[in-house]
Coordinates of C-alpha atoms in Angstrom, one line a residue:
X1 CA 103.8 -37.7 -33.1
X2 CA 107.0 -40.0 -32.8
X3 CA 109.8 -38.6 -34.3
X4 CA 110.6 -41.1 -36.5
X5 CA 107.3 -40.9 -38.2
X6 CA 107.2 -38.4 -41.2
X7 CA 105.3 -40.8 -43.7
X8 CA 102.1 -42.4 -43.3
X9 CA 100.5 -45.0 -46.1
X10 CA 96.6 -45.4 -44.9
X11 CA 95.3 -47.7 -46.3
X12 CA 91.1 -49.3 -46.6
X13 CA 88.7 -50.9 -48.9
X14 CA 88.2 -49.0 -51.8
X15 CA 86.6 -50.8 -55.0
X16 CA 84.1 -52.3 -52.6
X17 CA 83.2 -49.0 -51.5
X18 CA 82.6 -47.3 -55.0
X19 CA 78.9 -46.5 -55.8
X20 CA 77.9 -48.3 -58.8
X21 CA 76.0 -45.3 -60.4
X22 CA 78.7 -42.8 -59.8
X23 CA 82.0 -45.1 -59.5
X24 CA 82.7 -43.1 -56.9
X25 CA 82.9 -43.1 -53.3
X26 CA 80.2 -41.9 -51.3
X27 CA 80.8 -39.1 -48.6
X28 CA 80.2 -41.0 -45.8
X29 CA 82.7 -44.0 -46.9
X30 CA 85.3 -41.2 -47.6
X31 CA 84.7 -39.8 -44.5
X32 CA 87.3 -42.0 -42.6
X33 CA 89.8 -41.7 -45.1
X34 CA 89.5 -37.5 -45.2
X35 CA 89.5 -37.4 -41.4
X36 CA 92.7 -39.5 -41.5
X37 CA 94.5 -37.6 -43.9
X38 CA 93.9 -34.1 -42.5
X39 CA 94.5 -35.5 -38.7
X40 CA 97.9 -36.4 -40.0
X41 CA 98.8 -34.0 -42.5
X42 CA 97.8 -31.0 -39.5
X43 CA 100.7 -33.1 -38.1
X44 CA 103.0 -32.6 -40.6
X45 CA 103.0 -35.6 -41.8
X46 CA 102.7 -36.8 -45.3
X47 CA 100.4 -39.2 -46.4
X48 CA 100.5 -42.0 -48.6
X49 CA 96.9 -42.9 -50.0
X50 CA 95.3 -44.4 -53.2
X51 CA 91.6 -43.4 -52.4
X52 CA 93.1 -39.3 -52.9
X53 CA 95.5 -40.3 -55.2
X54 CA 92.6 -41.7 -57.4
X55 CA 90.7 -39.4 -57.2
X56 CA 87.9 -41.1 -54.7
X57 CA 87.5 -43.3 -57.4
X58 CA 87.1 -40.8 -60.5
X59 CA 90.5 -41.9 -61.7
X60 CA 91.0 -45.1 -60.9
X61 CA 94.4 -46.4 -62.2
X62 CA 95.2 -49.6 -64.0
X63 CA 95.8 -52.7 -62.1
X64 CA 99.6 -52.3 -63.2
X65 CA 100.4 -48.7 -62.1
X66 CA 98.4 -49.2 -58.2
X67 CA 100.0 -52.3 -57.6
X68 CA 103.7 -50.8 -58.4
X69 CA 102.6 -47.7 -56.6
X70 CA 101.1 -48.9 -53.5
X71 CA 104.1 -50.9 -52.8
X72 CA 106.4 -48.5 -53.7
X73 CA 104.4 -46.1 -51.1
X74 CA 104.3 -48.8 -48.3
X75 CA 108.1 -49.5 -48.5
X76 CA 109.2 -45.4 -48.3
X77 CA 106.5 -44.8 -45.8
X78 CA 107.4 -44.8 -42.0
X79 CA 104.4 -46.3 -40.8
X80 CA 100.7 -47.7 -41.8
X81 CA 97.3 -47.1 -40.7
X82 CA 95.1 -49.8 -41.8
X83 CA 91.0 -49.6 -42.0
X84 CA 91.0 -54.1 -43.0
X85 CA 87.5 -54.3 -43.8
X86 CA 84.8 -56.3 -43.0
X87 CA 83.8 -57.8 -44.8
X88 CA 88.0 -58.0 -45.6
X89 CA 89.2 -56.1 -48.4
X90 CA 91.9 -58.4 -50.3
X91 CA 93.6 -54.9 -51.6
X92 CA 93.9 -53.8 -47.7
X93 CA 94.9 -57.2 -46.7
X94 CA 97.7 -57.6 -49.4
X95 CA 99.0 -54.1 -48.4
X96 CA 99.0 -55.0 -44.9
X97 CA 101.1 -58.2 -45.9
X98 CA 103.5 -55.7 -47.6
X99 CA 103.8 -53.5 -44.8
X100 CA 104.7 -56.6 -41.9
X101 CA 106.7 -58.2 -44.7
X102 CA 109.1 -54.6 -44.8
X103 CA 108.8 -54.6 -40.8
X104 CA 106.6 -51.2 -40.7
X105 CA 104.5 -50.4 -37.7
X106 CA 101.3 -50.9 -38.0
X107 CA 98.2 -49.6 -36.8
X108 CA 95.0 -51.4 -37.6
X109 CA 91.6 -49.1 -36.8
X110 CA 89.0 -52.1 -36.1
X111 CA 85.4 -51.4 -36.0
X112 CA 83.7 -52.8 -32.5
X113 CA 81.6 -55.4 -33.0
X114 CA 82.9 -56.0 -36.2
X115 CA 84.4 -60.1 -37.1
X116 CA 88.4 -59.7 -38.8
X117 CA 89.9 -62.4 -40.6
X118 CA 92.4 -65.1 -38.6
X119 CA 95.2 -63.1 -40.2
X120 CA 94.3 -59.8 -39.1
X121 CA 93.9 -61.1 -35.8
X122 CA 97.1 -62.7 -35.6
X123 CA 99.3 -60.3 -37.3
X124 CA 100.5 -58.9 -33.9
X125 CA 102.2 -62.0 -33.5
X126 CA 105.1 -61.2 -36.8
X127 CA 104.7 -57.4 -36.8
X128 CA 105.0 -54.3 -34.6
X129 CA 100.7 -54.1 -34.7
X130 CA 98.4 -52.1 -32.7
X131 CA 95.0 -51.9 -32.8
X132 CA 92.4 -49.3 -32.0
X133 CA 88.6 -50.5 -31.7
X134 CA 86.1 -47.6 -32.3
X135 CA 83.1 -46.6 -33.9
X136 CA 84.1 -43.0 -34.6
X137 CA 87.2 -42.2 -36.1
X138 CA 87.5 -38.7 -35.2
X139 CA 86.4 -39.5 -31.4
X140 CA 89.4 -42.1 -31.9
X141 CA 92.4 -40.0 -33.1
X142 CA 94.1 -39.4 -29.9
X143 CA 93.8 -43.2 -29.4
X144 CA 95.2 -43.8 -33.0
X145 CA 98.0 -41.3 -32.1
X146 CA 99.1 -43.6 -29.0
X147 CA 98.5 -46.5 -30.6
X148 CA 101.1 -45.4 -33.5
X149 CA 103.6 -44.1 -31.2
X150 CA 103.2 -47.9 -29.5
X151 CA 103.9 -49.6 -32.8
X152 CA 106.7 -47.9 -33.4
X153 CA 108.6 -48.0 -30.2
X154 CA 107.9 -52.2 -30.5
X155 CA 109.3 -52.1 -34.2
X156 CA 112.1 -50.1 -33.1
X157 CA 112.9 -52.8 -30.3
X158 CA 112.2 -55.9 -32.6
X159 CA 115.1 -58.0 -34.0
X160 CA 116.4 -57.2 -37.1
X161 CA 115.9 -60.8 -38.5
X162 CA 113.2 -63.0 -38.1
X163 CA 112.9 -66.6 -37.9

């Protein structure tokens, strides 16, 4: 991994993913997440994420305490990895505003054949983005490990001010 990676916040949909019955999420909506986590963590990296941090849904905090902590976990982390959504999860896609808003590379794991938002399209265009189209995460991982160390040699490069 780059060296100047040590934190990661990965963020996804969540609520929308929650089983109704259970208010939890299922294994196979998790599975992306876990995958993620232990891919990076094998790194030595640590890793920033509400879906653990709540429990897959069995603890879900109040609106008050995520919102503080997910920004507070975006601005310390070094990077984010970003699952948008589609349809778009508006957590994700506020988080994702956070993230290009403190300059933080970012790497956005798009699912092929999948339609994004203008904004999640465009976000290359204000922040160090990368983007890794795939249907298999795991299959994907070298790809997202490139496509990180990419983002963050172009946020390194990028002026400190903006327009």
């Amino acid at each position: 991994m780059a060296p100047d990676i040590r934190s990661i916040f990965l963020a996804g949909p969540f609520l929308q993913l929650l089983d109704p019955a259970t208010g939890e999420m299922p294994a196979t909506a998790r599975a992306p997440f876990d995958i993620l986590i232990k891919h990076f963590e094998a790194q030595g990296l640590s890793v920033h994420n509400a879906h653990r941090r709540e429990a897959w849904g069995a603890e879900l905090m109040r609106p008050e305490e995520c919102t503080r902590l997910d920004q507070e976990e975006i601005l310390k982390a070094d990077a984010m990895v970003a699952i948008p959504g589609s349809p778009a999860s508006p957590g994700t896609h506020i988080e994702l505003g956070w993230a290009s808003a403190f300059d933080k590379p970012i790497v956005l794991l798009l699912e092929r054949g999948r339609d994004y938002t203008f904004l999640v399209q465009g976000l290359h265009t204000v922040a160090a983005v990368e983007s890794v189209v795939c249907t298999d995460i795991a299959a994907a991982l070298p790809a997202v490990d490139a496509a990180l160390r990419r983002a963050v040699a172009r946020a390194v490069v990028r002026p400190a001010s903006r327009p």
